[in-house]
PDB file of C-alpha atoms in Angstrom:
ATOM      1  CA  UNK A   1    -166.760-101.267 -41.936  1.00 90.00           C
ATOM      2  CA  UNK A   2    -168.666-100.774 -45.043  1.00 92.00           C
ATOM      3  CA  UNK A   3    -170.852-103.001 -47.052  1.00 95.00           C
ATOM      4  CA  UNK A   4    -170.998-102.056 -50.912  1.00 96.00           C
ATOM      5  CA  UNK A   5    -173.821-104.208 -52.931  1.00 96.00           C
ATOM      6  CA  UNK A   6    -173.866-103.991 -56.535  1.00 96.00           C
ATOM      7  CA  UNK A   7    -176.307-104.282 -59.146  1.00 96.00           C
ATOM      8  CA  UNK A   8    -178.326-103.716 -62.470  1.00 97.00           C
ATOM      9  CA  UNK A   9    -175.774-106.221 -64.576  1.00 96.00           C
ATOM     10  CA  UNK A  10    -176.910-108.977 -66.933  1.00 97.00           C
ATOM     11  CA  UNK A  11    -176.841-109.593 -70.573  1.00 98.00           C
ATOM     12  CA  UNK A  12    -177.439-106.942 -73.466  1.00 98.00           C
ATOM     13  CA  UNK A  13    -176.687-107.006 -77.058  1.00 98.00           C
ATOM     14  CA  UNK A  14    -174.046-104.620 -78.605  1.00 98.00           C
ATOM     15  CA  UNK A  15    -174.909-101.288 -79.092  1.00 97.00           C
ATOM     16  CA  UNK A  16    -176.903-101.492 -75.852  1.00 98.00           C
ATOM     17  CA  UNK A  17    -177.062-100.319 -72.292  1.00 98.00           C
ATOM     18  CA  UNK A  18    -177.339-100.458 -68.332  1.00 98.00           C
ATOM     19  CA  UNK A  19    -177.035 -98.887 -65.967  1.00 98.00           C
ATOM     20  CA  UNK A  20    -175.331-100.190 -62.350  1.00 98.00           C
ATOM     21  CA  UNK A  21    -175.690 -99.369 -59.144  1.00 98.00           C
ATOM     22  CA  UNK A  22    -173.475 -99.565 -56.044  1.00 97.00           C
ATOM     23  CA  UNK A  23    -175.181 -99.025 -52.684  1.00 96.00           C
ATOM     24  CA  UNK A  24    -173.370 -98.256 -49.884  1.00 93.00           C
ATOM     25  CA  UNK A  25    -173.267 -98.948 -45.918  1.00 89.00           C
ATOM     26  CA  UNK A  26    -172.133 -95.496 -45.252  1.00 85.00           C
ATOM     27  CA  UNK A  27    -172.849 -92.200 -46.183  1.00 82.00           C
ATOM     28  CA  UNK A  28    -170.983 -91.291 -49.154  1.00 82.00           C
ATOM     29  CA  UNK A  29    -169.951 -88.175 -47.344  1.00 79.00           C
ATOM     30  CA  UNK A  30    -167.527 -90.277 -45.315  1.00 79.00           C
ATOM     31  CA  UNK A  31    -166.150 -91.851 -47.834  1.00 81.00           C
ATOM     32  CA  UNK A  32    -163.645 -90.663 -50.324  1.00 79.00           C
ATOM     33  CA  UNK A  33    -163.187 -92.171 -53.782  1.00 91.00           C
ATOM     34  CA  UNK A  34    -166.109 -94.084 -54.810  1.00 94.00           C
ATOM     35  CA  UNK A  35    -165.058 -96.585 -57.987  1.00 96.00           C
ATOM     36  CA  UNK A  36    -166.302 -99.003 -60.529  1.00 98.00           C
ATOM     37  CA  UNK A  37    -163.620-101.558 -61.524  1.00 98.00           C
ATOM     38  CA  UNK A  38    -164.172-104.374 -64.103  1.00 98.00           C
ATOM     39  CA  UNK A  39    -162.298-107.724 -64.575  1.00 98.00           C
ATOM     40  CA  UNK A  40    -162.497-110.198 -67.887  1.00 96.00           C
ATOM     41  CA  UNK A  41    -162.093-113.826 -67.548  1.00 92.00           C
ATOM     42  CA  UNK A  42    -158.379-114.186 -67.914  1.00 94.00           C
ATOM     43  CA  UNK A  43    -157.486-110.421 -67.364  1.00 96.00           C
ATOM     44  CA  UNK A  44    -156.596-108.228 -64.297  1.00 97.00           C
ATOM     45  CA  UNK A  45    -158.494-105.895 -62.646  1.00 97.00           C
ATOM     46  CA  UNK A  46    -158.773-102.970 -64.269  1.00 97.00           C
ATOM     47  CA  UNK A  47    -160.069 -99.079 -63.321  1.00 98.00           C
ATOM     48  CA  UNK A  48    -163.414 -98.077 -65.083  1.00 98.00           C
ATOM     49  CA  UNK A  49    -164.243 -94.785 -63.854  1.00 98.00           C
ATOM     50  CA  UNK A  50    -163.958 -92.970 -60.421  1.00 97.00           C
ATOM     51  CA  UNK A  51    -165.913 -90.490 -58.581  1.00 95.00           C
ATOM     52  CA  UNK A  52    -164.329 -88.096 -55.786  1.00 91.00           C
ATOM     53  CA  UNK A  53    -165.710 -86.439 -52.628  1.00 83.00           C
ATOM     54  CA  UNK A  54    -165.737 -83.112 -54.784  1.00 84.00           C
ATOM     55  CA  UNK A  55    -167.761 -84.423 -57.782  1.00 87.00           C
ATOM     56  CA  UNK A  56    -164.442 -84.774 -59.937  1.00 93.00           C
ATOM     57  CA  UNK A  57    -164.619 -87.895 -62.049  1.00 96.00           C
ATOM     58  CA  UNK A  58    -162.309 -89.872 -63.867  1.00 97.00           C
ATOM     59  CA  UNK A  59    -162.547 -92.664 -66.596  1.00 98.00           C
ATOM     60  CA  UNK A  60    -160.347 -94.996 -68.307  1.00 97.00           C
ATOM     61  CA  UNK A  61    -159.497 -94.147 -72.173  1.00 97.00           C
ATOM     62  CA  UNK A  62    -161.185 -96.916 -72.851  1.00 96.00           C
ATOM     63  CA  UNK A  63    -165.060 -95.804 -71.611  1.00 95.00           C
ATOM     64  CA  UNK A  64    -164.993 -92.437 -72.202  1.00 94.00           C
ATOM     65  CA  UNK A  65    -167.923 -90.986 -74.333  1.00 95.00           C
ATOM     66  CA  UNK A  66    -169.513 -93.764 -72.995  1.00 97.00           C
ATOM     67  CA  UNK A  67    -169.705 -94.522 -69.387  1.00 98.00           C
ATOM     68  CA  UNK A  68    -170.492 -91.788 -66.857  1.00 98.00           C
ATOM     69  CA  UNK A  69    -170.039 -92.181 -63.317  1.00 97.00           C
ATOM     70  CA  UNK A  70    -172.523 -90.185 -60.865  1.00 95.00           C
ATOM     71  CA  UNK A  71    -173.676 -90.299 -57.148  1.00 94.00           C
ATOM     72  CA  UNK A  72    -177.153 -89.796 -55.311  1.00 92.00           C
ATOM     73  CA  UNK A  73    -176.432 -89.230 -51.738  1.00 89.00           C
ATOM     74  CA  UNK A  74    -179.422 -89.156 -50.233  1.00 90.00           C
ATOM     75  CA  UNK A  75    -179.738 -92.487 -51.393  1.00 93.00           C
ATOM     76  CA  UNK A  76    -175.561 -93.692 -50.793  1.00 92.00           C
ATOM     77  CA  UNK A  77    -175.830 -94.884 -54.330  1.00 95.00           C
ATOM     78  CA  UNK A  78    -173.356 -94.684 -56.785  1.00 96.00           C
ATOM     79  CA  UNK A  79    -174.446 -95.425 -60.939  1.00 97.00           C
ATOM     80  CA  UNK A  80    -172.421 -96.414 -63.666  1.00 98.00           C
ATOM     81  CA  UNK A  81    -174.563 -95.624 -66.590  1.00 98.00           C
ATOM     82  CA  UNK A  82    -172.952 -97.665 -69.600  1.00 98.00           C
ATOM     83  CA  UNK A  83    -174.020 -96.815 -73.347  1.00 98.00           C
ATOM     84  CA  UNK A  84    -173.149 -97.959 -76.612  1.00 98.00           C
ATOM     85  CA  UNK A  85    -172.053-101.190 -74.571  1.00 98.00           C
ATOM     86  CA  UNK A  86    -169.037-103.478 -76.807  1.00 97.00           C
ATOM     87  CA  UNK A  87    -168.516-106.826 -76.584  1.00 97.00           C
ATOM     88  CA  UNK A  88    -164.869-106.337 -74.623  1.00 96.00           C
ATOM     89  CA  UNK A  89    -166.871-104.505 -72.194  1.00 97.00           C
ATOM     90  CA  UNK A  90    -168.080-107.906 -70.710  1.00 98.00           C
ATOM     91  CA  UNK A  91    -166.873-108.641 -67.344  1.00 98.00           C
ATOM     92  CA  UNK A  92    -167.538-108.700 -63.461  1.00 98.00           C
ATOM     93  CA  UNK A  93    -167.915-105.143 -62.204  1.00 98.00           C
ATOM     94  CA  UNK A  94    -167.336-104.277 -59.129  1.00 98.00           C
ATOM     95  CA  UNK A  95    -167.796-101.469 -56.593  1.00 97.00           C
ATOM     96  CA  UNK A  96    -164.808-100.045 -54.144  1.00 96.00           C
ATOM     97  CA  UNK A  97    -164.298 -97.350 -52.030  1.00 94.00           C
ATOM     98  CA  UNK A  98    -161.832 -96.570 -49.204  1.00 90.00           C
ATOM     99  CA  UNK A  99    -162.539 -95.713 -45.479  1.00 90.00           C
ATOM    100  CA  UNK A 100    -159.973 -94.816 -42.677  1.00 90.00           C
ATOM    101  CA  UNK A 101    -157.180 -96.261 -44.967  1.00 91.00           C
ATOM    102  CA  UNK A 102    -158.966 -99.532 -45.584  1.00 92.00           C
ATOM    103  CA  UNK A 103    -160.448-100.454 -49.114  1.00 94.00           C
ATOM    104  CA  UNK A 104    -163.414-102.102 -49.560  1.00 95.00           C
ATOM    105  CA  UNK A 105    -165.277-104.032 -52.564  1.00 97.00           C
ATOM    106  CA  UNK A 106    -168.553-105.380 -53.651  1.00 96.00           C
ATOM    107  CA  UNK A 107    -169.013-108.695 -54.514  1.00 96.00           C
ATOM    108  CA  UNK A 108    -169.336-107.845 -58.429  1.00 97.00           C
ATOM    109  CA  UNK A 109    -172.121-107.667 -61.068  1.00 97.00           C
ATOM    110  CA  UNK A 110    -171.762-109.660 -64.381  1.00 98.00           C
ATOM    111  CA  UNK A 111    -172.400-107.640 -67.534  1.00 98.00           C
ATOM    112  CA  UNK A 112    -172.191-109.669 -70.739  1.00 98.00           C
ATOM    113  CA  UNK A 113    -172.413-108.174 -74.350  1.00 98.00           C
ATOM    114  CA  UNK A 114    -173.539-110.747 -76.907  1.00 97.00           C
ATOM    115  CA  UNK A 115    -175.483-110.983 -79.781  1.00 94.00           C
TER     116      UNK A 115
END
């Protein structure tokens, strides 16, 4: 199994920014895809940015410019550093990866942007 535990979220006013973290059970060099997901009250689930075993990363149309997605190994730690934060961008954020075919999540980080 694997245990991811997120954090870093809270409240910050537009224009602002944070930086998440997502600590992992397992040596990130067993796992493959690491991922931040985010979900609004109301709204699905939706991708945020992604990180693969090779360093490629990928981000939604919607963060890009503004979010980046990186790793730390040594530490199992995976960052979602989140400037020039919106007020859309509030939501739960959560962690997942996948290991021998099974996904796993975090249990989510609230980020609010508000004035």
């Amino acid at each position: 199994q694997v245990q991811l535990v997120e954090s870093g979220g809270g409240l910050v006013q537009p224009g602002g920014s944070l930086r998440l973290s997502c600590a992992a059970s397992r040596s990130l060099f067993s796992l493959s895809t690491m991922a931040w997901y985010r979900q609004a009250p109301g709204k699905q689930r939706e991708s945020v940015a992604s990180i693969m075993s090779g360093g490629r990363t990928d981000y939604a149309d919607f963060v890009k410019g503004r979010f980046t997605i990186s790793v730390d190994t040594a530490k199992s730690t995976v960052y979602l550093q989140m400037n020039s934060l919106k007020p859309e961008d509030t939501a739960v954020y959560y962690c997942r990866t996948n290991w021998r075919g099974v996904d796993y999540w975090g249990q989510g980080t609230q980020v609010t942007v508000s004035s």
